[in-house]
Coordinates of C-alpha atoms and ligand atoms in Angstrom, one line a residue:
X1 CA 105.8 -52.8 47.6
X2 CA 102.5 -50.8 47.8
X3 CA 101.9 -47.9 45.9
X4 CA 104.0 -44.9 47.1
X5 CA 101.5 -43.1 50.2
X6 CA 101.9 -39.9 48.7
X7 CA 100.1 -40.4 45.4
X8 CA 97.2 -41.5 47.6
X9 CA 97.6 -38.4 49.7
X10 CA 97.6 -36.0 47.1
X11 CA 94.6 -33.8 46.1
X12 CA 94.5 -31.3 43.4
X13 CA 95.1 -27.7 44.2
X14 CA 96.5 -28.5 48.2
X15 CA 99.4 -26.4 49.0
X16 CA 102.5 -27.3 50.8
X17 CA 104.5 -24.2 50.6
X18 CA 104.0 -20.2 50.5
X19 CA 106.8 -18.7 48.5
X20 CA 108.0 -15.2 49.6
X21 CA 106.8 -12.3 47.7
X22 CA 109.3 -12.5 44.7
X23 CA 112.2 -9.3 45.0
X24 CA 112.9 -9.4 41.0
X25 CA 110.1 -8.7 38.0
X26 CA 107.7 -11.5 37.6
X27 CA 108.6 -13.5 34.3
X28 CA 106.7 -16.1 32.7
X29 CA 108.5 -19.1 31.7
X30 CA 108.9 -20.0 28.2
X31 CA 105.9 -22.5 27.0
X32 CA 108.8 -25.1 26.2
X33 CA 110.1 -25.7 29.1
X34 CA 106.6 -26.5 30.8
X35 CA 105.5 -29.9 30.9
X36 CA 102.1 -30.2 31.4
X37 CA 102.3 -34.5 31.6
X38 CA 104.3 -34.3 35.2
X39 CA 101.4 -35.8 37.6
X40 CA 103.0 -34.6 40.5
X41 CA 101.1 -34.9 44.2
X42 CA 99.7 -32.4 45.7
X43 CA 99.9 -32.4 49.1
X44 CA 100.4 -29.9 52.2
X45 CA 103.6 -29.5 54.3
X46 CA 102.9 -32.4 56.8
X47 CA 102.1 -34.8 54.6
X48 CA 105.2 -34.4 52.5
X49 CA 107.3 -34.2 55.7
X50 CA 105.0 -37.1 57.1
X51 CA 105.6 -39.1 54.4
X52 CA 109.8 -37.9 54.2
X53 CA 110.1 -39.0 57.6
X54 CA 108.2 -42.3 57.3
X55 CA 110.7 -43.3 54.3
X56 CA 113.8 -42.4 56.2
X57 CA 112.4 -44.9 59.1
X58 CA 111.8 -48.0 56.7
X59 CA 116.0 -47.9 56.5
X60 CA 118.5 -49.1 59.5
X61 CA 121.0 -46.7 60.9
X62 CA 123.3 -46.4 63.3
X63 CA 120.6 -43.8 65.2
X64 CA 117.9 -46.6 65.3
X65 CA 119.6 -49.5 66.7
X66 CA 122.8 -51.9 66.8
X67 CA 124.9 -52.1 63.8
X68 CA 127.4 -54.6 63.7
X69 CA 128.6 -54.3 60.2
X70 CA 132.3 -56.2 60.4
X71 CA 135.4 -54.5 58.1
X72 CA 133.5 -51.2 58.6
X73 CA 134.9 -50.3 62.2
X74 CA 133.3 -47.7 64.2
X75 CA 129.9 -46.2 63.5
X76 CA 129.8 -43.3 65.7
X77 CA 129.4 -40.1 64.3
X78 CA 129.5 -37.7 67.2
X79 CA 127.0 -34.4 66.2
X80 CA 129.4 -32.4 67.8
X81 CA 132.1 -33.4 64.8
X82 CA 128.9 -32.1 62.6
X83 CA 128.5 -29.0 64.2
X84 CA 132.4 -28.0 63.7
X85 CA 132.4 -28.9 60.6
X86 CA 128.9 -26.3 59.4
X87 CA 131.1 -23.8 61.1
X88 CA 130.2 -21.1 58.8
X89 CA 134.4 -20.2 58.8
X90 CA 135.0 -23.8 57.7
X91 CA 131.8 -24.5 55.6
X92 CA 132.1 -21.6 53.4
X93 CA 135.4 -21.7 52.6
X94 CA 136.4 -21.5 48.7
X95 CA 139.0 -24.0 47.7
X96 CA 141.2 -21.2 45.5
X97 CA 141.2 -18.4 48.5
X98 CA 144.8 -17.2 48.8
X99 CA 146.6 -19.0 51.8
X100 CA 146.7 -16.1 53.9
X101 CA 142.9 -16.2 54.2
X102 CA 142.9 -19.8 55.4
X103 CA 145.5 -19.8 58.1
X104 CA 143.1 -21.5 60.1
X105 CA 142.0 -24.1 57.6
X106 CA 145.6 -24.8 57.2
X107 CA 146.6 -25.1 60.8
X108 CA 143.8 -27.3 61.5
X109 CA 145.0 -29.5 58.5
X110 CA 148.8 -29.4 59.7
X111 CA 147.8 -30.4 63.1
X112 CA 145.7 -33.2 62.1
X113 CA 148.4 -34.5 59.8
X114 CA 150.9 -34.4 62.7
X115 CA 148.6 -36.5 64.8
X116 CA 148.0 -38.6 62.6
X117 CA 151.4 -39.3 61.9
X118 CA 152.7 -39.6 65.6
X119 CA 149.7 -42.2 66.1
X120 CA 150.8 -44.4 63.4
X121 CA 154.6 -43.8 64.4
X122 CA 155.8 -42.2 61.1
X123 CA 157.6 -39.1 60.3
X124 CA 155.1 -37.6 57.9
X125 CA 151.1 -37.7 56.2
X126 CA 148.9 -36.5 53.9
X127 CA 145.2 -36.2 54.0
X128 CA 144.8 -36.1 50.3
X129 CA 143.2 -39.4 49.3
X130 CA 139.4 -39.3 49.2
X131 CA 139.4 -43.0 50.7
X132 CA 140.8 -45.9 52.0
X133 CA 141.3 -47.7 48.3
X134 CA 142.8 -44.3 47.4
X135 CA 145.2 -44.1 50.3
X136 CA 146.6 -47.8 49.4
X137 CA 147.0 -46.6 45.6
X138 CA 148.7 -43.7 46.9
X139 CA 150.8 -45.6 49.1
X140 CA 151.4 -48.8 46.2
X141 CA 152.9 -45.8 44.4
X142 CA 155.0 -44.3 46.3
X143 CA 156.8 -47.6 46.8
X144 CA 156.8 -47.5 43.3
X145 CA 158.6 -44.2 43.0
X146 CA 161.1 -45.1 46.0
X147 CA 162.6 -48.4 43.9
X148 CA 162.5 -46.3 40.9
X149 CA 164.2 -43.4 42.0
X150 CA 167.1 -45.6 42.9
X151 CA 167.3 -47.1 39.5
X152 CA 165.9 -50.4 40.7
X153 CA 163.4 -51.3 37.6
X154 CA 163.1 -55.1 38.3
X155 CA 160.7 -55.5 40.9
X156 CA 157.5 -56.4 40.0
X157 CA 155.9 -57.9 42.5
X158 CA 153.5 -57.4 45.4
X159 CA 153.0 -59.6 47.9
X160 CA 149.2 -59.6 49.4
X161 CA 147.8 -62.3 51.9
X162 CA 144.9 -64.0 51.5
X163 CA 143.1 -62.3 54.5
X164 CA 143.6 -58.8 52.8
X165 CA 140.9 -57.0 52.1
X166 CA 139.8 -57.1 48.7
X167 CA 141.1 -53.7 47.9
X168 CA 144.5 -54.6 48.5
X169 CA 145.0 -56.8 45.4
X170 CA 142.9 -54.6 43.5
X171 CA 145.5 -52.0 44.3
X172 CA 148.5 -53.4 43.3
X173 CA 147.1 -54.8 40.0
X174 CA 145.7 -51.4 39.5
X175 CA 149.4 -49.7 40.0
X176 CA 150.9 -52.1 37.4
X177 CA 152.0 -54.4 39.5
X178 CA 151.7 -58.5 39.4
X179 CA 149.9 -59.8 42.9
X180 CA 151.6 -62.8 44.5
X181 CA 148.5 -64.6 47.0
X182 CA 150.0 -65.9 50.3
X183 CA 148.1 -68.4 52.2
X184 CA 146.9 -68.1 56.1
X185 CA 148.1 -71.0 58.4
X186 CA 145.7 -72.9 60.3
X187 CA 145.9 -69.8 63.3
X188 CA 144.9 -67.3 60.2
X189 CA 148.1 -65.7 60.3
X190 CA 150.4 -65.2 57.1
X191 CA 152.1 -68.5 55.8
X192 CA 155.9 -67.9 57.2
X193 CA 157.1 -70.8 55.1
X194 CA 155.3 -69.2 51.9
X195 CA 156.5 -65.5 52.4
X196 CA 159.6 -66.9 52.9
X197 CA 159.6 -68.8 49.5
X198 CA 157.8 -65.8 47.4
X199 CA 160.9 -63.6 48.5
X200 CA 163.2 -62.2 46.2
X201 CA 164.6 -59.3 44.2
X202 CA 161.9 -59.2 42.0
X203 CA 159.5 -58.4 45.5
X204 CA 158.5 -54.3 45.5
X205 CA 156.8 -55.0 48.7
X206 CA 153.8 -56.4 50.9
X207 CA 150.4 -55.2 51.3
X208 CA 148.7 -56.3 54.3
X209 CA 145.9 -55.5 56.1
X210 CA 146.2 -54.9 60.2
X211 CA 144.0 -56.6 62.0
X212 CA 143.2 -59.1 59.2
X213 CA 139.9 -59.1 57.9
X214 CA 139.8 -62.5 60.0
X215 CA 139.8 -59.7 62.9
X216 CA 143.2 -60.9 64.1
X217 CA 146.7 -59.3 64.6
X218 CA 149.3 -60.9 63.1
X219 CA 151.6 -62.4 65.9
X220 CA 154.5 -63.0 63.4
X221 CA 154.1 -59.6 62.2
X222 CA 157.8 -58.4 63.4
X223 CA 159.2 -61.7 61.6
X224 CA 157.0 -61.2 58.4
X225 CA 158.3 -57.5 58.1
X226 CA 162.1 -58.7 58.2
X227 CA 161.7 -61.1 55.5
X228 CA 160.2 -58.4 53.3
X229 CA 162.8 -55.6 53.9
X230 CA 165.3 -58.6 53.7
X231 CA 164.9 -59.0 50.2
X232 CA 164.6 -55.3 49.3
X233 CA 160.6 -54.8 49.7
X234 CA 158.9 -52.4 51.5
X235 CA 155.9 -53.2 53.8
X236 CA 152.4 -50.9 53.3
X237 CA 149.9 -51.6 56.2
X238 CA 146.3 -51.4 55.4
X239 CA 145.4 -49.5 58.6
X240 CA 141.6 -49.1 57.4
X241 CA 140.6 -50.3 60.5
X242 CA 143.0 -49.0 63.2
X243 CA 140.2 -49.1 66.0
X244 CA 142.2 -51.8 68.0
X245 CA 145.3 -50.3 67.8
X246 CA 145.3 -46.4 68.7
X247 CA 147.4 -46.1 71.5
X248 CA 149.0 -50.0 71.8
X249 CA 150.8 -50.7 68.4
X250 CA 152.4 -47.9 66.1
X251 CA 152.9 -49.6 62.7
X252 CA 155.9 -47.3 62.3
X253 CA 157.7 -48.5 65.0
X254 CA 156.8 -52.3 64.0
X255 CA 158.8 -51.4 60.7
X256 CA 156.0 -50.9 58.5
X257 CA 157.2 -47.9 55.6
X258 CA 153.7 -46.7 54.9
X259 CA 150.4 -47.3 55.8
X260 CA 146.3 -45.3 55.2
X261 CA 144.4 -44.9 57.8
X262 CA 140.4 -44.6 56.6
X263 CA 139.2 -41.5 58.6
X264 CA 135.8 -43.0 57.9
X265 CA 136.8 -45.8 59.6
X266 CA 138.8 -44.9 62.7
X267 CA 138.2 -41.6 63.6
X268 CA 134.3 -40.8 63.4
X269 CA 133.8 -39.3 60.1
X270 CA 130.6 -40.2 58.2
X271 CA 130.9 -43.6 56.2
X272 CA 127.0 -43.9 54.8
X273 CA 126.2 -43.8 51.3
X274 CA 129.5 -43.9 49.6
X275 CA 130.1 -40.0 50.7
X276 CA 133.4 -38.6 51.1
X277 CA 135.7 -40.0 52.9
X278 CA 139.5 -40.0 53.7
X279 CA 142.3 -42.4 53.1
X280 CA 144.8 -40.5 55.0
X281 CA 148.4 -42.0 54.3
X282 CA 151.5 -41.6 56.8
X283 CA 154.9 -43.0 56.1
X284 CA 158.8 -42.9 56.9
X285 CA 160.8 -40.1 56.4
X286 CA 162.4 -42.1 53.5
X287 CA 159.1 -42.2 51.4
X288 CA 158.3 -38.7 53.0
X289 CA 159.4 -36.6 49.7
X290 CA 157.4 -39.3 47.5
X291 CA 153.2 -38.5 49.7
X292 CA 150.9 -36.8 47.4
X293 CA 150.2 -33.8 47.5
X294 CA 149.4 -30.7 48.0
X295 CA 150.5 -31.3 52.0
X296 CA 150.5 -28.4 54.9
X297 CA 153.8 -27.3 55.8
X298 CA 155.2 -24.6 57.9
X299 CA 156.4 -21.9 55.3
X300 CA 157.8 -19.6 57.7
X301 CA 158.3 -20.1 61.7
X302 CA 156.5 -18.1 64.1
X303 CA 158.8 -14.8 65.3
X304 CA 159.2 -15.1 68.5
X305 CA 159.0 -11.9 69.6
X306 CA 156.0 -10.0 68.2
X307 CA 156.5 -7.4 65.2
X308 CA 153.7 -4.9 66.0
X309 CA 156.5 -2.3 67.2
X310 CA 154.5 -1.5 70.5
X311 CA 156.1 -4.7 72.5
X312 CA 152.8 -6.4 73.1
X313 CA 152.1 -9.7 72.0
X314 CA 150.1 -9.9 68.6
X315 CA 148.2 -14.0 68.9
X316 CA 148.1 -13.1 65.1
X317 CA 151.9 -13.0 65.0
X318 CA 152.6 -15.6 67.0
X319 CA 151.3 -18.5 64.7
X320 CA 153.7 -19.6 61.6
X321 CA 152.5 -19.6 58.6
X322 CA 151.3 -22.6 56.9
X323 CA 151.1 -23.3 52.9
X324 CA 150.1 -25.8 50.7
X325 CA 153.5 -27.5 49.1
X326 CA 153.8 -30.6 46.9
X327 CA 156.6 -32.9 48.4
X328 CA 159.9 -32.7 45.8
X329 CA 159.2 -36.3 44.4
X330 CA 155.5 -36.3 44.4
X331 CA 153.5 -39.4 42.8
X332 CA 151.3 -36.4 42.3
X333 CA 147.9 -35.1 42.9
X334 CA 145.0 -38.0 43.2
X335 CA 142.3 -35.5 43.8
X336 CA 140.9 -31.9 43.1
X337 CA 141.9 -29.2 45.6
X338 CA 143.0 -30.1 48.9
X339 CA 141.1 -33.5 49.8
X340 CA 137.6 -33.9 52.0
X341 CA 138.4 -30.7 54.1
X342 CA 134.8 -31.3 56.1
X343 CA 136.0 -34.9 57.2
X344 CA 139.3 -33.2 58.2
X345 CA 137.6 -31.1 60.3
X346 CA 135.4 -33.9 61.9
X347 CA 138.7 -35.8 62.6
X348 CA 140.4 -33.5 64.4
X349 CA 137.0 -32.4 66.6
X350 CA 137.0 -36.2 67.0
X351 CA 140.9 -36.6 68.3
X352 CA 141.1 -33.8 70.2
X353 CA 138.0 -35.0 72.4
X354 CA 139.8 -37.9 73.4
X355 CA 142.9 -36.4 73.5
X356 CA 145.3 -38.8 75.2
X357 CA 143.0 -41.4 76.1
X358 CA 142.5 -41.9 72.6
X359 CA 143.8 -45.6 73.5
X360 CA 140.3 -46.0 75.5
X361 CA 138.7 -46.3 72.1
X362 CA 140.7 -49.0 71.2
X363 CA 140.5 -51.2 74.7
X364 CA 136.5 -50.8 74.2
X365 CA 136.9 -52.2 70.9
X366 CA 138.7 -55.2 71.2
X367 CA 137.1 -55.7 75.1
X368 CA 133.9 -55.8 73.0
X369 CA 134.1 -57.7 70.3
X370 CA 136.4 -60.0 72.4
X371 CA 133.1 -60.5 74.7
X372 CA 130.4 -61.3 71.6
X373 CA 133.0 -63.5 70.4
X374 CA 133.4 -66.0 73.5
X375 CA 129.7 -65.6 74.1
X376 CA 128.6 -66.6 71.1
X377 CA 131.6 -69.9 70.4
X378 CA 129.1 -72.4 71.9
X379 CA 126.3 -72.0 69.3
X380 CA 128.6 -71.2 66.2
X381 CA 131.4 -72.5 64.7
X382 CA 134.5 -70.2 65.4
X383 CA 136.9 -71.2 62.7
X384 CA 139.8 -69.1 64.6
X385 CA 139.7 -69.3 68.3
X386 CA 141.8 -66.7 70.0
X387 CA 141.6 -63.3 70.8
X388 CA 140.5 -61.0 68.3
X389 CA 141.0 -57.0 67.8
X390 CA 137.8 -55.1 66.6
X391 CA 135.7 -58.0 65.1
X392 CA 136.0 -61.5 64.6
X393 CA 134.7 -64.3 62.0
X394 CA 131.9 -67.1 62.9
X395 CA 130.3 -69.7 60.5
X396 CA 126.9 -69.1 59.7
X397 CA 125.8 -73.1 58.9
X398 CA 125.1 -75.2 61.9
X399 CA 126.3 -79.2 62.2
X400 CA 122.7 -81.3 60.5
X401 CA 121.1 -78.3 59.7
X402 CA 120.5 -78.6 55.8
X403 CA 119.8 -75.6 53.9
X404 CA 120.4 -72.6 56.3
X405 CA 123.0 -69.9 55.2
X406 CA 124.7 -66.6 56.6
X407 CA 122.3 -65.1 54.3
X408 CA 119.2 -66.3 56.5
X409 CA 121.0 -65.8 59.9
X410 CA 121.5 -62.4 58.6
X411 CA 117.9 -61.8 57.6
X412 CA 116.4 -63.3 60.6
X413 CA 118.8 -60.7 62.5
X414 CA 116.3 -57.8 61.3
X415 CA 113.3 -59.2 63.0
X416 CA 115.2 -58.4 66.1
X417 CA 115.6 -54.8 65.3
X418 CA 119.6 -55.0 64.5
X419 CA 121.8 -54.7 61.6
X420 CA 123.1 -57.4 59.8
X421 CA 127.0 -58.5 60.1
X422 CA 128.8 -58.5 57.1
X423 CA 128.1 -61.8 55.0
X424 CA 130.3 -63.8 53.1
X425 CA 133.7 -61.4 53.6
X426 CA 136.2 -62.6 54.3
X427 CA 135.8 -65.1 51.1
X428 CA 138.8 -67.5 53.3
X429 CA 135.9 -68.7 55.5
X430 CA 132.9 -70.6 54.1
X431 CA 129.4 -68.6 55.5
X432 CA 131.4 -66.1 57.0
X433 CA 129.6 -63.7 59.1
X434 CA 131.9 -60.6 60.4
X435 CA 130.8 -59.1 63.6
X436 CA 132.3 -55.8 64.7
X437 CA 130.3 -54.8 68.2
X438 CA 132.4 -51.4 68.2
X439 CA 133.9 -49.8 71.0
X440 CA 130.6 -47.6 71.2
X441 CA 128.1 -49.6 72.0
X442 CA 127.3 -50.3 76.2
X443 CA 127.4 -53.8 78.1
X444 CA 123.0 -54.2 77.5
X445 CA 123.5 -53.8 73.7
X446 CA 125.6 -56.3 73.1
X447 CA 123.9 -58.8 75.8
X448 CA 120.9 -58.1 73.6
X449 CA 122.8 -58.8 70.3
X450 CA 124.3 -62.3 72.1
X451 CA 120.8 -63.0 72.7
X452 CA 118.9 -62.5 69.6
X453 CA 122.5 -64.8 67.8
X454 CA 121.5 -67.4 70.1
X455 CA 118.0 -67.2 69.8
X456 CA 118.6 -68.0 66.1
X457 CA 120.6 -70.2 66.6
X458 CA 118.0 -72.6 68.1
X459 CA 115.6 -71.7 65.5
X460 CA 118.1 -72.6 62.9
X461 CA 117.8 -75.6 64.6
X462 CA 114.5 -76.5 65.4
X463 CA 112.3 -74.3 62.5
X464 CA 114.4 -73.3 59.7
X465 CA 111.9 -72.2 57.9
X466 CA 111.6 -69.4 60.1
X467 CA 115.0 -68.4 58.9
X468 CA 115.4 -68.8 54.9
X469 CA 111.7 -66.6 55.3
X470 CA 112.9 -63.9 57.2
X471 CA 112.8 -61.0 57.4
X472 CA 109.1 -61.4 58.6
X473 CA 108.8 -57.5 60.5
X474 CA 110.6 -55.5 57.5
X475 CA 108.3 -53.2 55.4
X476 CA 109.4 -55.5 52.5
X477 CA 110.5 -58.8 52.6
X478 CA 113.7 -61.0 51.1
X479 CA 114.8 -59.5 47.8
X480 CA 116.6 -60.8 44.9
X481 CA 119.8 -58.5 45.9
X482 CA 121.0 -59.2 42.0
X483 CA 118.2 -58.0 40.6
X484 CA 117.5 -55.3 43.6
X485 CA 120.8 -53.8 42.8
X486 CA 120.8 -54.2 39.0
X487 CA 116.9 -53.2 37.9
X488 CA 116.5 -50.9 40.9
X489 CA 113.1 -49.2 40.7
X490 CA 113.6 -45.8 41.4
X491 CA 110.3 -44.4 40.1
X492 CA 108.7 -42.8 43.1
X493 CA 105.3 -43.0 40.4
X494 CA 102.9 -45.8 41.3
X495 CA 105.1 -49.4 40.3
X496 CA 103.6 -50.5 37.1
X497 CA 102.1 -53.8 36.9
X498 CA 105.4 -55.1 34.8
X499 CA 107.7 -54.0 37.7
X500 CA 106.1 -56.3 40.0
X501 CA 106.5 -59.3 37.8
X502 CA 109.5 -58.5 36.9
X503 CA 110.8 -58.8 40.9
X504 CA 108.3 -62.0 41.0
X505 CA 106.1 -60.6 43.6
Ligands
PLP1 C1 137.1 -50.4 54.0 C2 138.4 -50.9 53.8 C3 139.2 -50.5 52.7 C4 138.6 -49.6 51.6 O1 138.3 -48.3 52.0 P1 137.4 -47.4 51.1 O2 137.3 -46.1 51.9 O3 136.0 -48.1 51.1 O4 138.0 -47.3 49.8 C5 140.4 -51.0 52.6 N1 140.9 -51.9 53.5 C6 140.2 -52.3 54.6 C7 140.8 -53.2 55.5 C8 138.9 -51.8 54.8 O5 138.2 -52.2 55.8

């Protein structure tokens, strides 16, 4: 790394701002709290918003170029959802206003949870949980509480596939419970003969993730979700991902018992940066009383005739009145307030844009990543060869070719102006590189994607050097991602000498 531009920029006494003319009494600051050692630049407004800019172009985003992150689903972020949700009647709203100032808040909240649940097929939801890990422990719990409640204090045991993603085990461990691994058969769907076997009384229920992180759907599912409730388990679906399934499969009506969607994930809300999210979790009537809470509910109907006395209609009467109650057998409250309100509001801009033809969304997704997948089978391995949902799986090591890695396919990738697919994830397949095309993206994107993959792919082959150097067009080159993420240099002073020794450059 070169020495940060604006230290070079700066010249003493230049001036990038004019404050106003100050409204209170001019007071000088105590001598303590000035430090006279801060060698800050000085430099006028354009070259700090010069230099601002320049920094927020060294990164990829989803506004620069393709981004075919796999286990990440969409990364669309309409601006309209942004606009909604800076609504100064939204973004201003304080968390402990009396109910009867946020009618609207609340309806917006009710209404989302309603679609949310008649997507899914369930009776009932809750936007509470902050994300998707959240939503499963929500959801892990709540199972919990339903055996409990009966008395039933013996079951211990979660079932979790291998293809889950790595949240789900990390869940159930996390809600006391012991995780029982099930293997994938050779078409990556669960081992029948091993859930079978790993049934019993002592089973609280499955976690499984829909489509697998292999990408796929399950085509047992209806058989694995009979052998669970057989022996007294409930099924949780990890519906993180639900891109390839709005409008086509409601988990509720496969049998599932309770499932998180990742708002994040599915329907358009931010996911950069580990900002808030939202794990939303629906379920059956049955588990219904157990959600976390606070949820919306309807406290009192809306009169039917209006109440003003004069016989015209009053809009403001005509609404019901919403409140925010906690469900009789609560697991409790998992998060301050009422949950990511902004990324409820983003959702429901989102859903009600599509509207019914929310199922479009999905047909794009799996039409797309269906269409990378078979274009790219002749140059890469395809450990599972049948149609995928949202994303699918391909090796990243090529038959005689010593020495080259997802890692360096991944790299190389950059040079061609895209994003990386997610490396090594799932852990079941060796090199694994997850692609995810997303239902956004049009025909000439993902022609161009095919054809950078297969332009590596023959450089893999005949220089693969070319590979384990890349990225060759990056403002910096390969890092040591151990050391880049555990002795990250966030000095924006000049790097001392030390620094750059330390990294090895
Ligand atoms: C992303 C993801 C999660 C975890 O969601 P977070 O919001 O990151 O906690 C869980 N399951 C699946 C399948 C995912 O893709």
């Amino acid at each position: 790394m070169t020495e940060p531009v604006i230290y070079q920029l700066g010249s003493p006494g230049r001036e990038g701002v004019r404050l106003p003319k100050p409204d209170v009494p001019i007071t000088p600051l105590p001598d303590e709290l000035l430090r006279g050692e801060l060698d800050l630049p000085e430099v006028s407004e354009l070259q700090a918003v010069r230099h601002f800019v320049n920094l927020s172009q060294m990164n990829h985003a989803i506004d620069k170029g393709f981004y075919p992150l796999g286990s990440c689903t969409m990364k669309y972020n309409p601006k309209v959802n942004e606009d909604a949700a800076r609504l100064p009647g939204f973004a201003h709203l304080h968390p402990l206003t009396d109910e009867d100032g946020v009618q609207g808040a609340l309806a917006l909240m009710y209404q989302l949870q309603e679609w949310l649940a008649e997507i899914a097929g369930f009776a009932a939801s809750t936007l509470v949980p902050a994300a998707g890990a959240q939503g499963e422990l929500s959801g892990i719990l709540m199972i919990r509480a339903y055996h409990l409640s009966k008395g039933d204090t013996k079951r211990t045991k979660i079932l979790v596939p291998n293809s889950a993603h790595g949240t789900n085990p990390a869940t159930c461990t996390m809600a006391g419970y012991q995780v029982v691994e099930l293997p994938s058969d050779a078409n990556g769907n669960v081992d029948l003969a091993a859930l079978r076997a790993a049934c019993g009384d002592d089973v609280a229920g499955m976690m499984i993730t829909v489509p697998s992180t292999l990408g796929l759907f399950d085509s047992q599912i209806i058989e694995i979700i009979h052998a669970v409730h057989a022996c007294g388990g409930l099924m949780y679906m990890d519906g993180a991902n639900m891109n390839s399934l709005l409008g086509i499969v409601k988990p509720g009506q496969l049998g599932f018992d309770v499932m998180h969607y990742n708002l994040h994930k599915t329907f358009s809300t931010p996911h950069g940066g580990g900002g808030p999210g939202c794990g939303a979790v629906a379920c059956t009537q049955t588990l219904k009383p157990f959600l976390p809470g606070p949820i919306v509910e309807i406290v009192e109907e809306a009169p039917s005739v209006s109440a003003n006395g004069a016989g015209a209609v009053n809009p403001l009467n005509d609404a019901p009145l919403y409140g925010l109650r906690m469900p009789p057998q609560s697991i409790g409250r998992l998060k301050a307030f009422w949950g990511n309100f902004g990324m409820h509001v983003r959702a429901y801009a989102y859903i009600r844009a599509y509207g019914t033809s929310l199922r479009e969304v999905s047909r794009h997704a799996v039409l797309n990543a269906n269409y990378v997948r078979v274009k790219l089978r002749d140059q890469y391995r395809l450990p599972y060869d049948r149609i995928c949902a949202h994303e699918f799986v391909l090796e990243g090591r090529f038959e005689g070719v010593e020495g080259v890695h997802a890692l360096d396919i991944s790299k190389r990738l950059m040079d061609y102006g895209m994003h990386p697919p997610t490396n090594y994830f799932p852990l079941i397949v060796r090199e694994a590189l997850l692609i995810e095309p997303t239902e956004t993206e049009d025909k000439a994107t993902l022609d161009a994607f095919i054809e950078a993959m297969r332009k590596i792919a023959d450089e893999a082959r005949s220089d693969p050097a070319l590979l384990r150097d890349a990225p060759h067009t990056m403002p910096i080159k390969r890092v040591d991602e151990v050391r880049a993420a555990k002795q990250l240099i966030l000095c924006c002073r000049p790097v001392p000498d030390w620094a750059h020794q330390a990294a090895g450059d």
